[in-house]
Coordinates of N, CA, C and O in Angstrom, one line a residue:
X56 N 23.3 -39.6 -7.4 CA 21.6 -38.7 -6.8 C 21.7 -37.8 -6.1 O 20.3 -37.1 -5.9
X57 N 21.6 -38.8 -4.9 CA 21.8 -38.6 -3.7 C 22.0 -37.1 -3.9 O 21.4 -35.8 -2.4
X58 N 23.3 -36.3 -3.5 CA 24.1 -35.4 -4.6 C 22.5 -34.3 -5.0 O 22.8 -33.1 -4.1
X59 N 22.5 -34.6 -5.5 CA 21.5 -33.9 -6.8 C 20.1 -33.3 -5.6 O 19.9 -32.1 -6.0
X60 N 19.9 -34.4 -5.0 CA 18.5 -34.4 -4.1 C 18.7 -33.1 -2.9 O 18.1 -32.5 -2.6
X61 N 19.9 -33.7 -2.5 CA 20.5 -32.2 -1.4 C 20.7 -30.8 -2.1 O 20.1 -30.3 -1.3
X62 N 20.6 -30.8 -2.9 CA 21.0 -29.6 -4.1 C 19.5 -29.4 -3.4 O 19.6 -27.7 -3.0
X63 N 19.0 -29.9 -4.5 CA 17.5 -29.1 -4.7 C 17.0 -29.0 -3.3 O 16.4 -27.5 -3.6
X64 N 16.9 -29.6 -2.7 CA 16.3 -29.3 -0.9 C 17.0 -28.1 -0.6 O 16.3 -27.4 0.0
X65 N 18.1 -28.1 -0.4 CA 18.8 -26.2 -0.3 C 18.0 -25.2 -0.9 O 18.1 -24.2 0.1
X66 N 18.5 -25.1 -1.7 CA 18.0 -24.7 -2.9 C 16.2 -24.0 -2.5 O 16.2 -22.9 -2.9
X67 N 15.8 -25.6 -2.5 CA 13.9 -24.9 -2.1 C 14.1 -24.4 -0.4 O 13.2 -23.2 -0.4
X68 N 14.8 -24.5 0.2 CA 14.7 -24.3 1.6 C 15.4 -22.9 1.5 O 14.3 -21.9 2.1
X69 N 16.2 -22.3 0.8 CA 16.8 -21.2 0.5 C 15.7 -20.4 -0.1 O 15.3 -18.9 -0.2
X70 N 14.8 -20.9 -1.2 CA 13.9 -20.0 -1.7 C 12.5 -19.5 -1.1 O 11.6 -18.7 -0.7
X71 N 12.0 -20.8 -0.1 CA 10.9 -20.8 0.9 C 11.3 -19.7 1.9 O 10.6 -18.7 2.7
X72 N 12.5 -19.3 2.6 CA 13.0 -18.4 3.6 C 13.3 -17.0 3.0 O 13.1 -15.6 3.7
X73 N 12.8 -17.3 1.6 CA 13.1 -15.8 0.9 C 12.0 -15.3 0.9 O 11.2 -14.2 0.6
X74 N 11.0 -16.1 0.2 CA 9.5 -15.8 0.4 C 9.4 -15.7 1.3 O 8.3 -13.8 1.6
X75 N 9.1 -15.7 2.7 CA 8.8 -16.0 4.0 C 9.3 -14.1 4.6 O 8.3 -13.4 4.8
X76 N 10.8 -14.3 3.6 CA 11.2 -12.9 4.3 C 10.4 -11.4 3.1 O 9.9 -10.4 4.2
X77 N 10.1 -11.7 2.1 CA 9.3 -11.1 1.0 C 7.7 -10.7 1.6 O 7.7 -9.6 1.7
X78 N 7.5 -11.8 2.4 CA 5.6 -12.0 2.7 C 5.7 -10.7 3.7 O 4.6 -10.0 4.1
X79 N 6.6 -11.5 4.1 CA 7.1 -10.2 5.9 C 7.2 -8.9 5.6 O 6.4 -8.2 6.3
X80 N 8.1 -8.4 4.9 CA 8.2 -6.9 4.2 C 7.0 -6.5 3.8 O 6.6 -5.2 4.2
X81 N 5.5 -7.2 3.0 CA 4.1 -7.2 2.5 C 3.6 -6.3 3.8 O 3.4 -5.5 3.8
X82 N 3.8 -7.3 4.4 CA 2.9 -7.5 5.9 C 3.0 -6.2 7.0 O 2.8 -5.2 7.1
X83 N 5.0 -5.8 6.9 CA 5.1 -4.9 7.5 C 4.2 -3.6 6.8 O 3.9 -2.4 7.8
X84 N 5.1 -3.5 5.5 CA 4.7 -2.3 4.8 C 2.9 -2.1 5.5 O 2.7 -0.7 5.2
X85 N 1.9 -3.1 4.9 CA 0.6 -2.8 4.9 C -0.1 -2.6 6.4 O -0.9 -1.7 6.2
X86 N 0.9 -2.9 6.9 CA 0.5 -2.4 9.1 C 0.7 -0.8 8.8 O -0.4 -0.8 9.5
X87 N 1.7 -0.6 8.7 CA 1.8 0.9 8.6 C 1.2 1.4 8.0 O 0.8 3.1 8.3
X88 N 0.7 1.6 6.8 CA -0.6 1.9 6.0 C -1.7 1.7 6.7 O -2.2 3.1 6.9
X89 N -2.2 0.9 7.5 CA -2.8 0.4 8.3 C -3.1 1.3 9.0 O -4.1 2.0 9.5
X90 N -2.3 1.8 9.8 CA -2.1 2.6 11.1 C -2.3 3.7 10.5 O -3.1 4.4 11.3
X91 N -1.5 4.2 9.9 CA -2.2 5.6 9.6 C -3.2 5.9 8.6 O -4.0 7.1 9.2
X92 N -4.0 5.2 7.5 CA -5.3 5.4 7.9 C -6.8 5.2 8.9 O -7.9 6.1 8.6
X93 N -5.7 4.6 9.8 CA -7.0 4.8 10.7 C -6.9 5.6 12.1 O -8.1 5.8 12.1
X94 N -6.1 6.4 11.7 CA -5.9 7.5 12.3 C -6.4 8.5 11.4 O -7.3 8.8 12.1
X95 N -6.2 8.6 10.2 CA -7.0 9.5 9.3 C -8.3 9.9 9.1 O -9.2 10.7 9.0
X96 N -8.9 8.5 9.3 CA -10.1 8.3 9.8 C -11.0 8.5 10.8 O -12.3 8.6 10.4
X97 N -10.1 9.1 11.5 CA -11.0 9.7 12.8 C -10.6 11.1 13.1 O -11.2 11.7 13.7
X98 N -10.1 11.6 12.1 CA -10.0 12.9 11.9 C -11.3 13.7 11.4 O -12.0 13.4 10.3
X99 N -11.7 14.5 12.1 CA -12.5 15.3 11.9 C -12.7 15.8 11.0 O -14.0 15.8 9.7
X100 N -11.7 16.8 10.2 CA -11.8 17.3 8.6 C -11.5 15.7 7.9 O -12.8 16.4 6.6
X101 N -11.1 14.9 7.7 CA -11.5 13.8 7.0 C -12.9 13.5 7.3 O -13.8 13.2 5.8
X102 N -13.4 13.4 8.4 CA -15.2 13.2 8.4 C -16.1 14.1 7.6 O -17.1 13.3 6.8
X103 N -15.5 14.9 8.0 CA -16.4 16.3 6.3 C -16.3 16.2 5.1 O -17.4 16.9 5.0
X104 N -15.5 15.2 4.6 CA -16.0 15.2 3.3 C -15.8 13.9 3.3 O -14.9 12.9 3.2
X105 N -16.8 13.5 1.9 CA -18.3 12.1 1.5 C -16.8 11.9 1.0 O -16.4 10.3 1.5
X106 N -16.2 12.2 0.1 CA -15.3 11.6 -0.6 C -14.0 11.1 -0.1 O -14.0 10.3 -0.6
X107 N -13.7 12.2 0.0 CA -11.9 11.4 1.3 C -12.2 10.2 2.6 O -11.7 9.5 2.4
X108 N -13.8 10.4 3.5 CA -13.7 9.6 4.1 C -13.6 7.9 3.1 O -13.5 6.5 3.4
X109 N -14.7 8.0 2.3 CA -15.4 7.3 1.4 C -14.1 6.5 1.4 O -13.7 5.2 1.1
X110 N -12.7 6.9 0.1 CA -12.0 6.5 0.1 C -10.8 6.1 0.8 O -10.6 5.2 0.8
X111 N -10.5 6.9 2.3 CA -9.8 6.2 3.6 C -11.2 5.1 4.0 O -9.5 4.0 4.1
X112 N -12.1 5.1 4.2 CA -12.4 3.6 4.8 C -12.1 2.5 3.6 O -12.2 1.8 3.6
X113 N -12.2 2.6 2.2 CA -12.1 1.9 1.8 C -10.3 1.5 1.8 O -10.1 0.2 1.7
X114 N -9.3 2.0 1.5 CA -8.0 1.6 1.7 C -8.1 1.3 2.8 O -7.4 -0.3 3.0
X115 N -8.3 1.2 4.2 CA -8.6 0.5 5.2 C -8.9 -0.8 5.0 O -8.6 -1.7 5.9
X116 N -10.0 -0.9 4.4 CA -10.8 -2.2 4.5 C -9.6 -3.1 4.2 O -9.5 -4.1 4.2
X117 N -9.2 -2.9 2.5 CA -8.3 -3.3 1.5 C -7.2 -4.2 1.8 O -6.5 -5.3 2.1
X118 N -6.1 -2.9 2.6 CA -4.8 -3.2 3.6 C -5.3 -3.6 4.5 O -4.6 -4.9 5.0
X119 N -6.4 -4.0 5.2 CA -6.7 -4.9 6.0 C -6.8 -6.4 5.8 O -6.3 -6.8 6.5
X120 N -8.3 -6.3 5.1 CA -8.0 -7.3 4.0 C -6.8 -8.6 4.1 O -6.2 -9.8 3.9
X121 N -5.4 -7.0 2.8 CA -4.1 -8.1 2.9 C -3.2 -8.2 3.9 O -2.8 -9.2 3.5
X122 N -3.4 -7.7 5.0 CA -2.6 -7.8 5.9 C -3.4 -10.2 6.6 O -1.5 -10.3 6.6
X123 N -4.2 -9.4 6.5 CA -4.4 -11.0 6.9 C -4.5 -11.9 6.3 O -3.6 -13.3 6.6
X124 N -4.5 -11.9 4.8 CA -4.2 -12.8 3.4 C -2.8 -13.2 3.1 O -2.3 -14.1 3.6
X125 N -2.1 -12.3 3.4 CA -0.7 -12.0 3.8 C 0.0 -13.4 5.4 O 0.8 -13.8 4.5
X126 N -0.3 -12.8 5.7 CA 0.1 -13.7 7.3 C -0.6 -15.1 7.0 O 0.3 -16.1 7.7
X127 N -1.3 -15.5 6.7 CA -1.2 -17.0 6.0 C -0.8 -17.6 5.0 O -0.5 -18.7 4.9
X128 N -0.5 -16.6 4.0 CA 1.1 -17.4 3.5 C 2.2 -17.5 4.5 O 2.6 -18.6 4.3
X129 N 2.7 -16.1 5.0 CA 3.2 -16.4 6.1 C 3.4 -17.9 6.9 O 4.4 -18.8 7.0
X130 N 2.4 -18.1 7.6 CA 2.4 -19.3 8.2 C 2.2 -20.3 6.9 O 2.6 -22.1 7.6
X131 N 1.7 -20.6 6.3 CA 2.0 -21.9 5.4 C 3.3 -21.9 4.3 O 4.0 -23.0 4.5
X132 N 4.1 -20.9 4.7 CA 5.5 -20.7 4.3 C 6.3 -21.6 5.4 O 7.7 -22.1 5.5
X133 N 5.6 -21.9 6.5 CA 6.8 -22.5 8.0 C 7.0 -21.0 8.4 O 7.9 -22.0 9.1
X134 N 6.4 -20.3 8.8 CA 7.0 -19.1 9.8 C 6.2 -18.8 10.2 O 4.6 -18.1 9.9
X135 N 6.0 -18.6 12.0 CA 4.6 -17.3 12.2 C 5.1 -16.0 11.5 O 6.2 -16.1 11.8
X136 N 4.1 -15.3 11.8 CA 3.8 -13.5 11.6 C 4.8 -13.7 12.7 O 4.6 -13.4 13.8
X137 N 6.1 -12.7 11.9 CA 6.1 -12.2 13.0 C 7.9 -12.4 13.5 O 8.8 -11.7 13.9
X138 N 8.2 -13.7 12.8 CA 9.1 -14.4 12.8 C 10.7 -13.2 12.6 O 11.6 -13.6 12.5
X139 N 10.0 -13.6 10.8 CA 11.4 -12.7 10.5 C 10.7 -10.6 10.3 O 11.4 -10.4 9.2
X140 N 9.7 -10.6 10.8 CA 9.5 -9.0 10.6 C 10.2 -7.8 11.5 O 10.4 -6.6 10.7
X141 N 10.8 -8.2 12.6 CA 11.7 -7.0 13.3 C 12.8 -6.4 11.8 O 13.4 -6.3 11.2
X142 N 13.8 -7.7 11.2 CA 14.2 -7.5 10.0 C 13.6 -7.0 8.6 O 13.8 -6.0 8.1
X143 N 12.9 -7.3 8.8 CA 11.4 -6.4 7.7 C 11.3 -5.5 7.4 O 11.5 -3.9 7.3
X144 N 11.0 -4.6 9.3 CA 11.1 -3.4 9.8 C 11.7 -2.5 9.5 O 11.4 -1.4 8.7
X145 N 13.0 -2.9 9.6 CA 14.1 -1.7 9.1 C 14.3 -1.5 7.6 O 14.6 -0.4 7.7
X146 N 13.7 -2.4 7.0 CA 14.0 -1.8 5.7 C 12.6 -0.8 5.3 O 13.2 0.4 4.8
X147 N 10.7 -1.2 5.8 CA 10.5 -0.3 5.7 C 10.2 0.9 6.0 O 9.2 1.4 5.4
X148 N 10.3 0.8 7.0 CA 10.4 1.9 8.1 C 11.1 3.1 7.5 O 10.9 4.4 7.2
X149 N 12.5 3.1 6.7 CA 13.5 4.4 6.8 C 12.4 4.7 5.0 O 12.7 5.9 5.0
X150 N 11.5 3.5 4.0 CA 10.9 4.7 3.1 C 9.6 5.1 3.6 O 9.3 6.3 3.0
X151 N 8.8 4.8 4.7 CA 7.6 5.7 5.2 C 8.1 6.6 6.2 O 7.4 7.3 6.7
X152 N 9.0 6.9 6.6 CA 9.6 7.6 7.7 C 8.8 8.6 7.3 O 9.3 9.4 6.5
X153 N 8.9 9.7 8.2 CA 8.4 10.8 7.7 C 6.5 10.9 7.1 O 6.4 12.4 7.3
X154 N 6.8 10.1 6.3 CA 5.3 10.0 5.4 C 4.2 10.3 6.3 O 3.0 11.1 6.6
X155 N 3.8 9.2 8.0 CA 2.8 9.6 8.7 C 3.3 9.7 10.2 O 3.5 8.6 10.9
X156 N 3.7 10.4 10.3 CA 3.9 11.0 11.6 C 2.9 11.1 12.4 O 1.9 11.5 11.9
X157 N 2.6 10.7 13.4 CA 1.2 11.1 14.5 C 1.2 11.9 14.8 O -0.3 12.6 14.9
X158 N 1.5 13.0 15.0 CA 1.4 14.5 15.7 C 1.5 15.5 14.5 O 1.1 16.4 14.9
X159 N 1.9 15.1 13.7 CA 1.4 15.9 12.7 C -0.1 16.7 11.7 O -1.4 15.6 12.0
X160 N 0.4 17.4 12.0 CA -1.3 18.4 11.3 C -1.8 18.9 10.0 O -1.7 19.9 9.7
X161 N -1.2 18.2 9.1 CA -1.3 18.2 7.4 C -2.6 18.6 6.9 O -3.6 18.0 7.5
X162 N -2.7 18.9 5.9 CA -3.9 19.3 5.4 C -4.1 18.0 5.1 O -3.5 17.0 4.5
X163 N -5.8 17.7 5.1 CA -6.1 16.4 4.6 C -5.7 16.3 2.7 O -5.2 14.9 2.6
X164 N -5.4 17.2 1.8 CA -4.8 16.7 1.2 C -3.5 16.1 0.7 O -2.7 15.2 0.1
X165 N -2.6 16.8 1.5 CA -1.3 16.2 2.1 C -1.3 14.8 2.3 O -0.7 13.4 2.7
X166 N -2.4 14.1 3.0 CA -2.8 13.2 3.8 C -2.8 11.8 2.1 O -2.4 10.5 2.4
X167 N -3.5 12.7 1.6 CA -4.2 11.7 0.3 C -3.0 11.8 -0.6 O -2.4 10.4 -0.8
X168 N -1.9 12.6 -0.4 CA -0.2 12.5 -0.9 C 0.0 11.2 -0.5 O 0.3 10.4 -0.8
X169 N 0.7 11.4 0.5 CA 1.0 10.9 1.5 C 0.5 8.8 0.9 O 1.2 8.1 1.2
X170 N -1.2 9.0 1.2 CA -1.7 7.3 1.4 C -1.1 6.7 -0.5 O -0.3 6.0 -0.4
X171 N -1.2 8.1 -1.5 CA -1.2 7.8 -2.8 C 0.6 7.3 -3.2 O 1.0 6.4 -3.6
X172 N 1.3 8.3 -2.1 CA 2.9 7.8 -2.3 C 3.2 5.7 -1.7 O 4.0 5.3 -2.3
X173 N 2.7 5.8 -0.5 CA 2.7 4.7 0.0 C 1.8 3.8 -0.5 O 2.8 2.1 -0.5
X174 N 0.6 3.5 -1.4 CA -0.5 2.7 -2.4 C 0.5 2.5 -3.4 O 1.0 1.1 -4.1
X175 N 1.3 2.8 -4.0 CA 2.7 2.9 -5.2 C 3.5 2.4 -4.5 O 4.0 1.9 -5.5
X176 N 3.8 2.6 -3.6 CA 5.7 1.6 -2.5 C 4.9 0.4 -2.7 O 5.5 -0.9 -2.9
X177 N 3.8 0.4 -2.5 CA 2.6 -1.3 -1.9 C 2.5 -1.6 -3.3 O 2.8 -2.9 -3.3
X178 N 2.3 -0.8 -4.7 CA 2.0 -1.6 -6.0 C 3.1 -2.3 -6.5 O 3.7 -3.3 -7.2
X179 N 4.6 -1.3 -6.1 CA 5.5 -1.9 -7.0 C 6.3 -2.8 -6.0 O 6.4 -4.1 -6.5
X180 N 6.3 -3.2 -4.8 CA 6.4 -4.0 -3.9 C 6.0 -5.2 -4.2 O 6.2 -6.3 -4.5
X181 N 4.2 -5.2 -4.7 CA 3.9 -6.4 -4.8 C 3.8 -6.9 -6.1 O 4.1 -8.1 -6.7
X182 N 4.3 -6.3 -7.1 CA 5.1 -6.3 -8.2 C 6.4 -7.4 -8.3 O 6.8 -8.6 -8.8
X183 N 6.8 -6.8 -7.9 CA 8.2 -7.5 -7.1 C 8.2 -9.0 -6.6 O 9.0 -10.0 -7.2
X184 N 6.6 -8.9 -5.3 CA 6.9 -10.7 -5.0 C 5.9 -11.0 -5.9 O 6.1 -12.4 -5.5
X185 N 5.5 -10.8 -7.1 CA 4.5 -11.6 -7.7 C 5.3 -11.9 -8.9 O 5.5 -13.4 -8.8
X186 N 6.3 -11.6 -9.2 CA 7.5 -11.8 -10.2 C 8.7 -13.5 -9.5 O 8.8 -14.4 -9.2
X187 N 8.7 -13.0 -7.9 CA 9.8 -13.5 -7.3 C 9.2 -15.1 -6.2 O 9.1 -15.9 -7.4
X188 N 7.8 -14.8 -7.0 CA 6.2 -16.2 -6.5 C 6.8 -16.6 -7.7 O 6.5 -18.5 -7.4
X189 N 6.6 -16.4 -9.2 CA 7.1 -17.2 -10.5 C 8.2 -17.7 -10.4 O 7.8 -19.0 -10.9
X190 N 9.2 -17.0 -9.9 CA 10.5 -17.5 -10.4 C 10.7 -18.3 -9.7 O 11.5 -19.7 -10.2
X191 N 10.3 -18.4 -8.1 CA 10.3 -19.5 -7.3 C 9.5 -21.1 -7.1 O 9.4 -21.6 -6.3
X192 N 7.9 -20.9 -8.1 CA 7.1 -21.4 -8.4 C 6.2 -21.5 -7.2 O 5.9 -22.7 -7.1
X193 N 6.2 -20.7 -6.8 CA 5.3 -20.9 -5.5 C 3.9 -20.2 -6.1 O 4.0 -18.5 -6.0
X194 N 3.4 -20.6 -6.4 CA 1.8 -20.1 -7.8 C 1.2 -19.1 -6.3 O 0.5 -18.5 -6.7
X195 N 1.2 -20.1 -5.0 CA 0.3 -19.4 -4.1 C 0.5 -18.0 -4.2 O -0.6 -17.2 -4.0
X196 N 1.7 -17.6 -3.5 CA 2.3 -16.1 -3.6 C 2.4 -15.5 -4.5 O 1.8 -14.2 -4.7
X197 N 2.2 -15.6 -5.7 CA 2.2 -15.1 -6.9 C 0.8 -14.9 -7.5 O 0.5 -13.8 -7.5
X198 N 0.0 -15.6 -7.5 CA -1.2 -15.1 -7.5 C -1.9 -13.8 -6.5 O -2.4 -12.9 -6.8
X199 N -1.7 -14.6 -5.1 CA -2.1 -12.8 -4.0 C -1.2 -12.3 -3.9 O -2.1 -10.5 -4.1
X200 N -0.5 -12.0 -4.9 CA 0.7 -10.3 -4.9 C -0.1 -10.0 -5.8 O -0.4 -8.7 -5.9
X201 N -0.5 -10.3 -7.0 CA -0.6 -9.8 -8.4 C -2.4 -9.8 -7.9 O -2.9 -8.7 -8.0
X202 N -3.3 -10.5 -7.1 CA -4.8 -10.2 -7.0 C -4.8 -8.7 -5.8 O -5.1 -8.1 -6.1
X203 N -3.4 -8.6 -4.9 CA -3.2 -7.6 -4.0 C -3.2 -6.2 -4.9 O -4.1 -5.1 -4.6
X204 N -2.2 -6.3 -6.1 CA -1.8 -5.7 -6.7 C -2.9 -4.8 -7.9 O -3.5 -3.5 -7.4
X205 N -3.6 -5.7 -8.2 CA -4.9 -5.5 -9.1 C -6.0 -4.7 -7.9 O -6.7 -3.6 -8.1
X206 N -6.1 -4.9 -6.5 CA -7.3 -3.8 -5.8 C -6.7 -3.1 -5.4 O -7.4 -1.9 -5.2
X207 N -5.7 -2.9 -5.7 CA -4.8 -1.3 -5.1 C -4.8 -0.7 -6.4 O -5.1 0.9 -6.4
X208 N -4.4 -0.8 -7.9 CA -4.5 0.1 -8.7 C -5.9 0.6 -8.4 O -5.8 2.3 -8.7
X209 N -7.0 0.8 -9.1 CA -8.3 1.6 -8.4 C -8.3 2.3 -7.5 O -8.5 3.8 -7.6
X210 N -8.0 2.4 -6.1 CA -8.0 3.3 -5.4 C -6.3 4.3 -5.8 O -7.2 5.5 -5.1
X211 N -5.2 4.1 -6.2 CA -4.3 4.5 -7.4 C -5.4 5.5 -7.5 O -5.0 6.4 -7.7
X212 N -6.1 5.1 -8.5 CA -6.5 6.1 -9.6 C -7.5 6.7 -8.6 O -7.8 7.9 -9.0
X213 N -8.3 6.5 -8.4 CA -9.5 6.9 -7.2 C -8.4 8.2 -6.0 O -9.4 9.4 -6.7
X214 N -8.0 8.5 -5.8 CA -6.4 9.2 -4.8 C -6.2 10.8 -6.2 O -6.7 12.0 -6.3
X215 N -6.2 10.2 -7.5 CA -5.6 10.8 -8.9 C -7.1 11.6 -8.9 O -7.2 12.9 -9.3
X216 N -8.4 11.2 -8.7 CA -9.5 12.2 -9.1 C -10.3 12.7 -7.8 O -11.0 13.8 -8.3
X217 N -9.4 12.3 -6.8 CA -10.2 13.4 -5.3 C -9.2 14.3 -5.3 O -10.2 15.7 -5.2
X218 N -7.9 14.3 -4.9 CA -7.0 15.4 -5.1 C -7.2 16.6 -5.6 O -7.2 17.5 -4.2
X219 N -7.7 17.0 -6.4 CA -7.4 18.1 -7.2 C -8.7 18.6 -6.4 O -8.4 19.9 -6.5
X220 N -9.8 18.3 -6.3 CA -11.4 18.3 -5.9 C -10.8 19.0 -4.3 O -11.1 20.5 -3.6
X221 N -9.9 18.4 -3.4 CA -9.6 18.4 -1.8 C -8.7 19.5 -2.0 O -9.0 20.6 -1.1
X222 N -7.6 19.7 -2.9 CA -6.8 20.9 -3.2 C -8.3 22.3 -3.5 O -7.5 23.7 -1.9
X223 N -8.3 22.5 -3.9 CA -9.3 23.3 -4.5 C -10.1 23.7 -3.1 O -10.1 25.2 -3.1
X224 N -10.5 22.6 -2.7 CA -11.2 23.3 -1.3 C -10.7 23.6 -0.2 O -11.3 24.6 0.4
X225 N -9.3 23.3 0.3 CA -8.4 23.9 1.0 C -8.5 25.5 0.7 O -7.7 25.9 1.2
X226 N -7.9 25.1 -0.4 CA -7.6 26.9 -0.7 C -8.7 28.1 -0.7 O -8.2 29.0 -1.0
X227 N -9.7 27.7 -1.4 CA -11.0 28.4 -0.8 C -11.2 28.9 0.1 O -11.7 30.1 0.9
X228 N -10.4 27.4 1.5 CA -10.9 27.8 3.0 C -9.7 29.3 3.5 O -9.9 29.6 4.2
X229 N -8.4 29.0 2.0 CA -7.9 29.6 3.0 C -8.0 31.0 2.2 O -7.8 32.6 3.0
X230 N -8.4 31.6 0.8 CA -8.1 32.8 0.4 C -9.7 33.2 0.2 O -10.5 34.3 -0.2
X231 N -11.2 32.3 0.4 CA -12.4 32.6 0.4 C -12.7 32.8 -1.3 O -13.9 33.8 -1.2
X232 N -11.6 32.5 -2.1 CA -12.1 33.1 -3.6 C -12.6 32.1 -4.6 O -12.0 30.3 -4.1
X233 N -13.7 31.5 -4.8 CA -14.4 30.5 -5.6 C -14.1 30.1 -6.6 O -13.8 29.0 -7.3
X234 N -13.0 31.0 -7.1 CA -11.8 31.0 -8.7 C -11.2 29.0 -8.6 O -11.2 28.1 -9.4
X235 N -11.4 29.0 -6.9 CA -10.1 27.8 -6.4 C -11.1 26.8 -6.9 O -10.0 25.6 -7.2
X236 N -12.3 26.8 -6.0 CA -12.7 25.7 -6.6 C -13.1 25.1 -8.4 O -13.3 24.2 -8.9
X237 N -13.7 26.1 -9.0 CA -13.9 26.0 -10.7 C -12.8 25.5 -11.8 O -12.8 24.3 -12.1
X238 N -11.4 25.4 -10.6 CA -9.9 24.8 -11.5 C -9.7 23.3 -11.2 O -9.6 22.5 -12.0
X239 N -10.9 23.6 -9.5 CA -11.0 21.7 -9.9 C -11.1 20.9 -10.7 O -10.4 20.0 -11.3
X240 N -12.0 21.0 -11.5 CA -12.7 19.9 -12.4 C -11.6 20.4 -13.8 O -11.3 18.9 -14.4
X241 N -11.0 21.1 -13.9 CA -10.0 21.3 -15.2 C -8.6 20.2 -15.4 O -8.1 19.8 -15.2
X242 N -8.4 20.5 -13.6 CA -7.3 19.8 -13.0 C -7.1 18.4 -13.2 O -6.0 17.4 -13.7
X243 N -8.6 18.1 -12.4 CA -9.2 16.4 -12.8 C -8.7 15.8 -14.2 O -8.3 14.9 -14.4
X244 N -9.6 16.7 -15.0 CA -9.6 16.9 -16.4 C -7.4 16.1 -17.0 O -7.7 15.5 -17.6
X245 N -7.4 17.4 -16.9 CA -5.8 17.7 -17.5 C -5.1 16.4 -16.5 O -3.9 15.5 -17.5
X246 N -5.3 15.9 -15.3 CA -4.4 15.0 -14.7 C -4.7 13.6 -15.6 O -3.5 12.6 -15.5
X247 N -5.9 13.2 -15.4 CA -6.7 12.4 -16.0 C -6.2 11.5 -17.6 O -5.1 11.4 -17.9
X248 N -5.6 13.5 -18.5 CA -5.4 13.2 -19.8 C -3.6 12.8 -19.8 O -3.6 12.2 -20.9
X249 N -3.0 13.2 -18.8 CA -1.5 12.8 -18.6 C -0.9 11.1 -18.5 O -0.6 10.9 -19.0
X250 N -2.4 10.6 -17.4 CA -1.9 9.8 -17.0 C -2.2 8.8 -18.6 O -1.6 7.9 -19.2
X251 N -3.2 8.9 -19.7 CA -3.9 8.2 -20.4 C -2.8 8.3 -21.8 O -2.7 7.4 -22.2
X252 N -2.0 10.0 -21.8 CA -1.0 9.5 -22.9 C -0.2 8.7 -22.5 O 1.2 8.8 -23.5

């Protein structure tokens, strides 16, 4: 009986360590996204576009809250935030490298494209974290991951709705032809239909 208890305790410790690592991975990913959108929110081109600044501000607010809540889970799991972040950084930075270069002067449409990519990475990562929480019978982690996934979904959809308008406006700036703006509505409708299909 004692041997069974020792095996179960060892398995529990291993599961907790794995959960800590995965939650720290999420913190690292979300912090990189937060740093990027904070820089974007200060960009004058973004500030001049009402829909874009509203969306970027919402992403910033959502991701900031998620980082705080994830940090609470790491502390609950028995580790200080940052204790395993060095390991997590090496995994996450490779994925995000090139998406958010501080000196890059991309058009706003590319900023939104990169945000869309990063938010989708977060979404699948939360799906994996939710599954891991369920598998390890840690309902707090499972519930938080699902809550965060649900918060990101409307932001991703909103990117789909805004990007055609931003691209069309940038084309208008480049060419001076109003025809590009007219197609933005068609592009929004077509891409939304593609997602529904």
